[in-house]
Short mmCIF file of C-alpha atoms in Angstrom, two decimals:
data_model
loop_
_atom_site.label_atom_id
_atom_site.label_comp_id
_atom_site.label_asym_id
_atom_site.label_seq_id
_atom_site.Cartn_x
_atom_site.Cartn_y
_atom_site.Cartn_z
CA UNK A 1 1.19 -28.97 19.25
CA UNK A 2 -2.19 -28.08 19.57
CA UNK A 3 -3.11 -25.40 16.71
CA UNK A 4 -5.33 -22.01 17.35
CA UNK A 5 -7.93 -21.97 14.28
CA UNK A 6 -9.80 -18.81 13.02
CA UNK A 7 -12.70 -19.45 11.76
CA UNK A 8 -13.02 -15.81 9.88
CA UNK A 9 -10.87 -13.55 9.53
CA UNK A 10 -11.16 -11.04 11.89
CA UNK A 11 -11.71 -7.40 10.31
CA UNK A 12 -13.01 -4.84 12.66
CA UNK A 13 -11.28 -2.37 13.75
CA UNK A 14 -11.62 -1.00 17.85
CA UNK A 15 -9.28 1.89 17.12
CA UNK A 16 -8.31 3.90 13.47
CA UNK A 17 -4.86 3.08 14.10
CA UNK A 18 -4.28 -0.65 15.22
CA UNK A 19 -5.29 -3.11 13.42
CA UNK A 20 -7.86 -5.58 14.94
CA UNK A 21 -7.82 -6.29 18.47
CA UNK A 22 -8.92 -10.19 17.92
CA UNK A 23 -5.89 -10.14 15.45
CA UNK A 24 -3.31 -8.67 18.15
CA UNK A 25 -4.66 -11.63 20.53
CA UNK A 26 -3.70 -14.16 18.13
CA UNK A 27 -0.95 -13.24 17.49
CA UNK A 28 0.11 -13.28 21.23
CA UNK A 29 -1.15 -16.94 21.36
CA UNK A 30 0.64 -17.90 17.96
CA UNK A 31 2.71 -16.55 15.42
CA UNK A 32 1.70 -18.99 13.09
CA UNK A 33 -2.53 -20.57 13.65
CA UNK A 34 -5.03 -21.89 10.81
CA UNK A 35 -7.75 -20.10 9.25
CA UNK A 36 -10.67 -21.29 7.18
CA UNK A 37 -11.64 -19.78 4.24
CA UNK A 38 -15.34 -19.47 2.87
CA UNK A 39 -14.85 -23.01 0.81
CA UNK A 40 -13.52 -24.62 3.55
CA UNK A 41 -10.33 -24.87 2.99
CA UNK A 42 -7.66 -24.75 6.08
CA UNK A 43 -5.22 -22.14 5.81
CA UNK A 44 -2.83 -20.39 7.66
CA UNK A 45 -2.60 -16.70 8.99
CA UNK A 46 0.84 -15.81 9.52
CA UNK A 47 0.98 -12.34 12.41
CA UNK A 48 4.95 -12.76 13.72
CA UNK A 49 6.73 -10.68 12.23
CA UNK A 50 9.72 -13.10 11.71
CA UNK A 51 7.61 -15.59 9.85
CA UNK A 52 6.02 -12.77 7.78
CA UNK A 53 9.55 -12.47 6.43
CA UNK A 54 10.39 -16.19 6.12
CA UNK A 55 7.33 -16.77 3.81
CA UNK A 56 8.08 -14.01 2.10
CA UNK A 57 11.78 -14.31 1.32
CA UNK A 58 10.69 -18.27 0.52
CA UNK A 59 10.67 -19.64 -2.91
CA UNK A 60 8.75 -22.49 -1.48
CA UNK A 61 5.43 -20.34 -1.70
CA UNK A 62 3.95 -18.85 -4.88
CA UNK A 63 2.01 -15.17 -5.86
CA UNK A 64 0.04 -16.57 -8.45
CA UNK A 65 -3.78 -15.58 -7.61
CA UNK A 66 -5.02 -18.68 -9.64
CA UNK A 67 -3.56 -20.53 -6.54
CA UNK A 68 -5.14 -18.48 -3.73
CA UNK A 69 -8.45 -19.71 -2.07
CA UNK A 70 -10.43 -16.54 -2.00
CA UNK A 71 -11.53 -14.62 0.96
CA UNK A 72 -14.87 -14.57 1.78
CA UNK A 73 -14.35 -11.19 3.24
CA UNK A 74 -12.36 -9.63 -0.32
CA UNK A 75 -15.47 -10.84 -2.72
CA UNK A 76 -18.31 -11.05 0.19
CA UNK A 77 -18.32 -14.78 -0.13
CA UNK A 78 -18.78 -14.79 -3.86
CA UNK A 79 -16.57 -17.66 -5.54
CA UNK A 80 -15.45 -17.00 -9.05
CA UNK A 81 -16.60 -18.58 -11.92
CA UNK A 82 -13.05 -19.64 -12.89
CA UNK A 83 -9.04 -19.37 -11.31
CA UNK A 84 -7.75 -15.86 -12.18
CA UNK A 85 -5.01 -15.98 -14.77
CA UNK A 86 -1.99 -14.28 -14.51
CA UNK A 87 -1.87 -11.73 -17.27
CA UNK A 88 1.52 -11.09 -19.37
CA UNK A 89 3.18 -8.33 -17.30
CA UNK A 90 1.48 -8.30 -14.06
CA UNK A 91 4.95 -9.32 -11.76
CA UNK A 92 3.39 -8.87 -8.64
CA UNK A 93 1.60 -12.22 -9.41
CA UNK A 94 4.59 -14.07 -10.85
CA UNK A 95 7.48 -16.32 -9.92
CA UNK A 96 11.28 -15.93 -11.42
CA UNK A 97 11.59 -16.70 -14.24
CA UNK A 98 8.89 -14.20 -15.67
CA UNK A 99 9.20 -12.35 -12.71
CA UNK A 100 13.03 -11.57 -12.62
CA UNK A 101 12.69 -11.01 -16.60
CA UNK A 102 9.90 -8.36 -15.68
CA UNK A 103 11.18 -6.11 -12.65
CA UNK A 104 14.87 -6.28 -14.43
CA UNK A 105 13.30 -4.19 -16.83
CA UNK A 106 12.06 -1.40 -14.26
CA UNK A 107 14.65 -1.74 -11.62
CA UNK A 108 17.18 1.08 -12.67
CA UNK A 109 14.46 3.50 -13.25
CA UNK A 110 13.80 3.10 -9.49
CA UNK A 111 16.93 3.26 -7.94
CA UNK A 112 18.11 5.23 -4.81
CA UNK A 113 20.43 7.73 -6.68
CA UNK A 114 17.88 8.34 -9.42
CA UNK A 115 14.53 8.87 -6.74
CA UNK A 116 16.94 10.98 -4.62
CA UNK A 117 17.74 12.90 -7.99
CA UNK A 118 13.64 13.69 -7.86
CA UNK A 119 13.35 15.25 -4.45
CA UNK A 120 13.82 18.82 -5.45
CA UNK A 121 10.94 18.29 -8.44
CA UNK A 122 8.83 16.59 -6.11
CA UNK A 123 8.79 19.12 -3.50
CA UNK A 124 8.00 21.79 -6.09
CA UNK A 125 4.42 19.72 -6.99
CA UNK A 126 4.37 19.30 -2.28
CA UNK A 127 4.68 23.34 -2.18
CA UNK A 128 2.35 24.03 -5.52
CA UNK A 129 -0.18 22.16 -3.52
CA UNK A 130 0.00 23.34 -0.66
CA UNK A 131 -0.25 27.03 -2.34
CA UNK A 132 -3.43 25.61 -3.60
CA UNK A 133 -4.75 25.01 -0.07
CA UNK A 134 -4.31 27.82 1.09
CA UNK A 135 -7.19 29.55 -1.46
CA UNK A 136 -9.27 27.47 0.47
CA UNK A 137 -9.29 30.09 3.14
CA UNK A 138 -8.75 28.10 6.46
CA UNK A 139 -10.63 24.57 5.58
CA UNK A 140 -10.58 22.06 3.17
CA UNK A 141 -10.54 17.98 2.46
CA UNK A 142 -6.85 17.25 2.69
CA UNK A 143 -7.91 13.92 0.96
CA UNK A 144 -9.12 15.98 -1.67
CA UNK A 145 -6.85 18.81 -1.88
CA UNK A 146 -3.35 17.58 -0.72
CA UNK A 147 -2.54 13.84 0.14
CA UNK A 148 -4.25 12.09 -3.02
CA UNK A 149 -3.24 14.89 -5.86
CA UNK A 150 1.05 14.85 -5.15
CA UNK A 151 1.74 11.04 -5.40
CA UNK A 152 -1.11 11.14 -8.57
CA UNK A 153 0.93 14.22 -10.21
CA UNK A 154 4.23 12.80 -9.01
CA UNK A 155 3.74 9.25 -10.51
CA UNK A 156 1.53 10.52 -13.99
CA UNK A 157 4.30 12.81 -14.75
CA UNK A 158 7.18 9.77 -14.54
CA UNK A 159 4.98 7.88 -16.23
CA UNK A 160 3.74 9.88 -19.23
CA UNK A 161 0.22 9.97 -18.14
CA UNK A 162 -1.87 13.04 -18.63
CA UNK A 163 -3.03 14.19 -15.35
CA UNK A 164 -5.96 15.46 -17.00
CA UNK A 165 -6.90 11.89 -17.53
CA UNK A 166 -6.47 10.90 -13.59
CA UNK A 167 -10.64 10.27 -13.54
CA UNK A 168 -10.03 7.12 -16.30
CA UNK A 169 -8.04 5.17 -13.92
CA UNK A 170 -8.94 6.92 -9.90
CA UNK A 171 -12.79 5.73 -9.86
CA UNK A 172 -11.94 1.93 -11.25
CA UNK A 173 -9.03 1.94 -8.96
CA UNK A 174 -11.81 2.66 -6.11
CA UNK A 175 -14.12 0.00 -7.54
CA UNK A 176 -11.43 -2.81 -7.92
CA UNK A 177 -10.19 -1.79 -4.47
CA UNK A 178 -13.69 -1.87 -2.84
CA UNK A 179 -14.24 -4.23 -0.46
CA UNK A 180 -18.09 -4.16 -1.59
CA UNK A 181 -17.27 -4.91 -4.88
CA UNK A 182 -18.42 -8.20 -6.51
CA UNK A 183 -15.73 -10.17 -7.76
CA UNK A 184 -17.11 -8.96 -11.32
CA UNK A 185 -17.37 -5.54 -10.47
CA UNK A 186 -13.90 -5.89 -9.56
CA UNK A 187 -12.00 -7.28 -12.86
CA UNK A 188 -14.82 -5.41 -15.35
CA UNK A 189 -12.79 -2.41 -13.15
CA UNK A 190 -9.28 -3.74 -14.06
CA UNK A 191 -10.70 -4.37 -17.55
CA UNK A 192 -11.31 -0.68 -18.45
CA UNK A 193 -8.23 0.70 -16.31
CA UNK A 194 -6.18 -2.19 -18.58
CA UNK A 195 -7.96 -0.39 -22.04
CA UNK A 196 -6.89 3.00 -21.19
CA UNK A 197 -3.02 1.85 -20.63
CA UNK A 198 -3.23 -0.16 -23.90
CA UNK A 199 -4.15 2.72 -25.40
CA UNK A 200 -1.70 5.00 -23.52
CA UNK A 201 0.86 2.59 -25.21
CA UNK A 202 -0.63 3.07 -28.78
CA UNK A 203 0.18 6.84 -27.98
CA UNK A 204 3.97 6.15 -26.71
CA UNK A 205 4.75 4.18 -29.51
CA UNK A 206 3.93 6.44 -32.20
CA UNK A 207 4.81 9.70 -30.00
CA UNK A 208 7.54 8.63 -27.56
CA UNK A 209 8.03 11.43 -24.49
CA UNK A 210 11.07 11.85 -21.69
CA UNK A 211 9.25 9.34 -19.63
CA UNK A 212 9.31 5.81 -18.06
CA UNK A 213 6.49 4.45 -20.15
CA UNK A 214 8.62 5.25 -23.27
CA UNK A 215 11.81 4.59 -22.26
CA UNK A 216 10.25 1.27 -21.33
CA UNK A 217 9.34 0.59 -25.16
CA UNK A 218 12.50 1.90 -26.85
CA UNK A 219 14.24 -1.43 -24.87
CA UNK A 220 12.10 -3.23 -27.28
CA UNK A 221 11.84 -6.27 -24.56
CA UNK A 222 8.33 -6.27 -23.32
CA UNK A 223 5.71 -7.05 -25.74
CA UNK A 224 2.32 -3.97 -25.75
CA UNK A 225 0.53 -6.22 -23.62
CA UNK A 226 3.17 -6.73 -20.94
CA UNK A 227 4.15 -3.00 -21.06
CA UNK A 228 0.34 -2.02 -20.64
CA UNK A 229 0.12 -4.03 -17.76
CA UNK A 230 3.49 -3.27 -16.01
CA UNK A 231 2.70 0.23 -16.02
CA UNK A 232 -0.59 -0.41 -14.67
CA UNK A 233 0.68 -1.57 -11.45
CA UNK A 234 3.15 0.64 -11.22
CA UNK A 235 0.42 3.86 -12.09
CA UNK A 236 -1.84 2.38 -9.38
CA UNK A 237 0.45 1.65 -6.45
CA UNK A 238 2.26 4.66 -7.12
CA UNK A 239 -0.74 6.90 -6.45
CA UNK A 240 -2.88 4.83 -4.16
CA UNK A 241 -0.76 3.88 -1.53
CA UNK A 242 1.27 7.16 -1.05
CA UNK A 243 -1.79 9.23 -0.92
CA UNK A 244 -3.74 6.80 1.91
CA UNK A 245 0.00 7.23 3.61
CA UNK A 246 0.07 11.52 3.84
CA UNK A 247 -4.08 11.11 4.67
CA UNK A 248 -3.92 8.78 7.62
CA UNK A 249 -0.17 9.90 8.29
CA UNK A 250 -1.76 13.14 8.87
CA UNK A 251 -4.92 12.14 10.73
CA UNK A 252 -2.33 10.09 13.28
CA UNK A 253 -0.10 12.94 13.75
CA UNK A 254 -3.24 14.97 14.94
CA UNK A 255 -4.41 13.00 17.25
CA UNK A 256 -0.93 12.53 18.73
CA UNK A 257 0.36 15.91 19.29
CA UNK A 258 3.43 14.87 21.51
CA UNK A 259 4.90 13.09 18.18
CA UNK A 260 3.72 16.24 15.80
CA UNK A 261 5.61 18.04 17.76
CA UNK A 262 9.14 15.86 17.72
CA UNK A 263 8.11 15.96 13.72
CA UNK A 264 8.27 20.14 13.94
CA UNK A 265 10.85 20.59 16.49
CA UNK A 266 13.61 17.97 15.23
CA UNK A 267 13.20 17.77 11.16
CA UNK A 268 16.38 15.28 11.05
CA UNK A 269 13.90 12.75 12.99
CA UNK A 270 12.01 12.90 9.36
CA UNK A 271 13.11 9.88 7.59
CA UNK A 272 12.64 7.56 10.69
CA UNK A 273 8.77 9.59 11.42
CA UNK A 274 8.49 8.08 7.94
CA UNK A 275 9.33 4.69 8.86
CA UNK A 276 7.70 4.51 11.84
CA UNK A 277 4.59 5.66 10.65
CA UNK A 278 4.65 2.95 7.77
CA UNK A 279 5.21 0.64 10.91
CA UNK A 280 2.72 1.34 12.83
CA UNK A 281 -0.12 2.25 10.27
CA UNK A 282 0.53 -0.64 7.80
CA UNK A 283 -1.79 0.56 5.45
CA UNK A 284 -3.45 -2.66 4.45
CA UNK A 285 -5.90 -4.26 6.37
CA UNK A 286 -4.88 -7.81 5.67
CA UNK A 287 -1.90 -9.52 3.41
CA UNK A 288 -0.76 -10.43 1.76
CA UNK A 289 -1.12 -14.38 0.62
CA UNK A 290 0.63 -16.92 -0.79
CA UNK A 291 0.37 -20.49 -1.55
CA UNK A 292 2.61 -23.07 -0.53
CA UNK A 293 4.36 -25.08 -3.93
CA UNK A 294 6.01 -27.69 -1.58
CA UNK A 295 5.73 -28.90 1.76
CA UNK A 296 7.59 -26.43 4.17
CA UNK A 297 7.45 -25.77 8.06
CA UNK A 298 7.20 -22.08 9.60
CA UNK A 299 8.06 -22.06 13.18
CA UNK A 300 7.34 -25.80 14.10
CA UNK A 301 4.54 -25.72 11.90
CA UNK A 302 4.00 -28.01 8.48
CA UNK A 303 2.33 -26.09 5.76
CA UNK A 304 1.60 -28.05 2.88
CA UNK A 305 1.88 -28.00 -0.58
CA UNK A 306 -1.45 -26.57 -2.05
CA UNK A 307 -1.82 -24.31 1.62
CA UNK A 308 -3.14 -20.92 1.03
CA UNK A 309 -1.23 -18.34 3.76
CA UNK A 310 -2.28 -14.96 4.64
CA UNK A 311 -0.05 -12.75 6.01
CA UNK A 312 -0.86 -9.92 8.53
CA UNK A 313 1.32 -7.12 7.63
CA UNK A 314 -0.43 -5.01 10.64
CA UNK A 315 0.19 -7.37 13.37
CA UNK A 316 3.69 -8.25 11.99
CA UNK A 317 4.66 -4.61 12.24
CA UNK A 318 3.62 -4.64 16.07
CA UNK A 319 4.90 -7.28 16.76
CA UNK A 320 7.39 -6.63 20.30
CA UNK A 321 9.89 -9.80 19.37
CA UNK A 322 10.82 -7.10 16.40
CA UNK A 323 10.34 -3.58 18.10
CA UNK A 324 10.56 -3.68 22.01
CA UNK A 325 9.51 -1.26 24.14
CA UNK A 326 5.73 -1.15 23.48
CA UNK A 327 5.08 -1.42 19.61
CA UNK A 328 1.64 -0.18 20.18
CA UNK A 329 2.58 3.38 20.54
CA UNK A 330 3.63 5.44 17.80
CA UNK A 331 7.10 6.16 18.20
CA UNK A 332 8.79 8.57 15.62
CA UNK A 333 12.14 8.25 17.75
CA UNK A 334 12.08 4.38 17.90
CA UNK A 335 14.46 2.86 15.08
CA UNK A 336 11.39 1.01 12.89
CA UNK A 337 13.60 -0.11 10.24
CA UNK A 338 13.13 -3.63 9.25
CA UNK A 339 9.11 -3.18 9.28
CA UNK A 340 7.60 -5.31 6.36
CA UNK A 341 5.17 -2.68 5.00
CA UNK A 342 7.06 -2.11 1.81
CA UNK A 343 7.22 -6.28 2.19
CA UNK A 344 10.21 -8.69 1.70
CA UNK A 345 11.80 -10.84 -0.69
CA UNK A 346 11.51 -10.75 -4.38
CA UNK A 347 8.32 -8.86 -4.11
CA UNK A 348 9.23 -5.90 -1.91
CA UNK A 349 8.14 -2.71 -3.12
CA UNK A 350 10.05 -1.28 -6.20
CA UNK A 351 8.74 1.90 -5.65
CA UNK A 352 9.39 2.51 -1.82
CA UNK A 353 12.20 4.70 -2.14
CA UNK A 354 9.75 7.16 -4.59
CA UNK A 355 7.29 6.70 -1.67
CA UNK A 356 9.36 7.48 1.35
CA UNK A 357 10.61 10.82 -0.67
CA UNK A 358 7.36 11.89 -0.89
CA UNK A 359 6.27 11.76 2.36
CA UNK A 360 9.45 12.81 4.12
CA UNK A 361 8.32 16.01 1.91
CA UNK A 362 4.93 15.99 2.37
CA UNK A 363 4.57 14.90 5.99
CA UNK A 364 7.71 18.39 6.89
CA UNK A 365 6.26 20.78 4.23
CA UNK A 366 2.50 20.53 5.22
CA UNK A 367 3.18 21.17 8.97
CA UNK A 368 5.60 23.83 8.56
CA UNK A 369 3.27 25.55 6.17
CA UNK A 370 0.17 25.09 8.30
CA UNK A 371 1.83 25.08 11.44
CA UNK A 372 -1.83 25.29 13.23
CA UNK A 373 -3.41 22.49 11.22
CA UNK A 374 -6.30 20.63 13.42
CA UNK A 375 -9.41 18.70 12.64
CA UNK A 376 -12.38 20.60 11.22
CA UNK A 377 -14.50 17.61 12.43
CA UNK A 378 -14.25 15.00 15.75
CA UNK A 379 -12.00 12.59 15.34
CA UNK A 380 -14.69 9.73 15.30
CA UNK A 381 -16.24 11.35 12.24
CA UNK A 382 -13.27 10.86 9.90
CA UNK A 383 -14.81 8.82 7.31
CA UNK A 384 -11.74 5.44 7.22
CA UNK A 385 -11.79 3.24 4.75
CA UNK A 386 -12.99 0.47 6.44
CA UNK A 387 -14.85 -0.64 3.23
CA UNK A 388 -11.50 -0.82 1.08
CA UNK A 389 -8.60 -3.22 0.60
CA UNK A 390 -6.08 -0.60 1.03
CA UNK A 391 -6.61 1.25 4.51
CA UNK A 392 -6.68 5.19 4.79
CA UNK A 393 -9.46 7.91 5.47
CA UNK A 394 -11.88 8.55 2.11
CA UNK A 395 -11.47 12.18 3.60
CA UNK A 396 -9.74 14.60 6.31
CA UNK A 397 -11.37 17.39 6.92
CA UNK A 398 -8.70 20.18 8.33
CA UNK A 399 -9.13 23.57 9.27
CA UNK A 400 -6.51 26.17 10.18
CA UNK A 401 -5.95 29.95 10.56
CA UNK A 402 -5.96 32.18 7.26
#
């Protein structure tokens, strides 16, 4: 067959809400095309949303980054020095063994029963913030003030982090996400964020508290430098990709009033406006990638051993073989289950039930507290974050009646 190649990546956005139009057209010509990366290497960019979840659910393709071909577009061009290494406790990057030994460790602390066992402590941090807005007196930064400060308190307090603390690990976790950042800009980030948890560890060890962190180290299984670094990724995707959720969740829901309203009229239609909204906002630009360890085909296609593979979670999600009846729209009464924004397979998000909790919380409580909550700027000055590697708005300015 003859094969559709990309010779970039395509980036730009035409509209805050969909991801690139360019991407959306290949994806209508093929589920499955090659890409080139800045070394020249021929990859693959994966947009069906089928074959999203068959590379992902594959243990023919691997996470480790010291396999990946960089993106020109993640590091503007700039090739490292040397392969990244996976550290000791960084499971996002590893394969079973290590990887099944890791997220064993963590799974039960994340478990429906015990997230759902959080709800009524989590909306008592939604409604103590939203008390705080309101001495605003009619406008404020949501960003600011709201969507970014519950999923920080939520996750530093079932962590064992100090709150206080939140600017140690917040501006690296902008730098390292930056898509401006040089690749060493980006790991001299990761380097300080990874000194404050080892030291954060120091502290549970000889002071252990009621929280995961700790109960973590009285297993005695993972060694400091694995515990340091599992709680890293677990501190930074537990703030970062809830908060870009309630600020973009919120900046959608404005600018489509018919669906605010379903959210405010019908509050059991929560917990699928939750999972629609993850569907159709997919709050990464690009991703994620693999590399093939074997030869395997994807829909008709031979991908090689060695093949780098980027997925596009944004296309994937919008894709109309998986949601019929126009995918494009937001929906919040269209059954989105089965989106892969929490991903698929071994990797899927272990924190996704923690997420969904607090947005079906923070999405209900902020509208029925504000119920006049509009933009306190035009729509095409919300500042997105175009610039970053996780997709949101660096700010929402809102206004409503004191």
């Amino acid at each position: 067959m003859t094969e559709l190649i990309s010779e970039k990546l395509p980036t730009t956005r035409q509209n805050p809400f969909d991801p690139p139009a360019e991407v959306t057209r290949i994806r209508e010509q093929a589920r499955v095309s090659r890409l080139k990366f800045a070394d020249g290497h021929l990859g693959w960019l994966v947009t069906g949303h089928h074959q999203v979840r068959e590379v992902l659910g594959s243990p023919k393709f691997t996470n480790d980054p010291g396999r990946h071909h960089m993106l020109d577009v993640r590091f503007q061009g700039e090739a490292p020095a040397e392969k990244r290494k996976v550290e000791p406790g960084m499971f996002l990057s590893q394969d079973p063994p290590d990887h099944t030994r890791l997220r064993r460790m963590l799974q039960g602390q994340f478990t429906v029963r015990r997230m759902n066992q959080l709800a009524e402590w989590i909306g008592t941090i939604v409604d103590d913030q939203l008390k705080h807005l309101h001495t605003f007196d009619g406008h404020a930064d949501l960003v600011k003030e709201f969507a970014l400060p519950v999923p920080s308190l939520v996750i530093c307090a079932i962590l064992g982090v100090d709150y206080d603390e939140r600017h140690r690990f917040q501006e690296d976790t902008t730098k390292m996400l930056s898509l401006e950042s040089t690749f060493k800009e980006a790991m001299e980030a990761i380097a300080r964020i990874q000194e404050f948890m080892r030291e954060l560890i120091v502290r549970k060890k000889a002071d252990p508290g009621d929280d995961m962190i700790s109960d973590l180290l009285a297993t005695g299984e993972p060694t400091d430098e694995e515990a340091s670094n599992m709680a890293l990724l677990l501190l930074l995707a537990g703030h970062e990709t809830t908060a870009n959720m309630l600020g973009l969740g919120t900046f959608t829901l404005l600018r489509h009033p018919d669906q605010l309203k379903i959210l405010r009229d019908e509050p059991e239609v929560v917990d699928n406006a939750v999972e629609e909204l993850m569907r159709y906002l997919s709050i990464i630009h690009f991703g994620p990638t693999r590399t093939a360890v074997e030869d395997v085909e994807i829909d008709g296609h031979l991908i090689k051993a060695g093949d780098t593979v980027v997925m596009h979670v944004p296309a994937a999600n919008r894709d109309p073989e998986k949601f019929p009846g126009n995918p494009e729209e937001l929906d919040l009464r269209r059954p989105a289950s089965g989106h892969v924004a929490f991903g698929h397979g071994i990797h899927q998000c272990l924190g996704q039930q923690l997420a969904r909790i607090e947005m079906r919380i923070g999405f209900s409580r902020l509208f029925q507290e504000f119920p006049d909550l509009r933009l306190d700027i035009d729509p095409e000055e919300v500042p997105l974050r175009t610039d970053m590697g996780i997709y949101g708005v660096h700010s929402l300015p809102v206004a409503w009646t004191a």
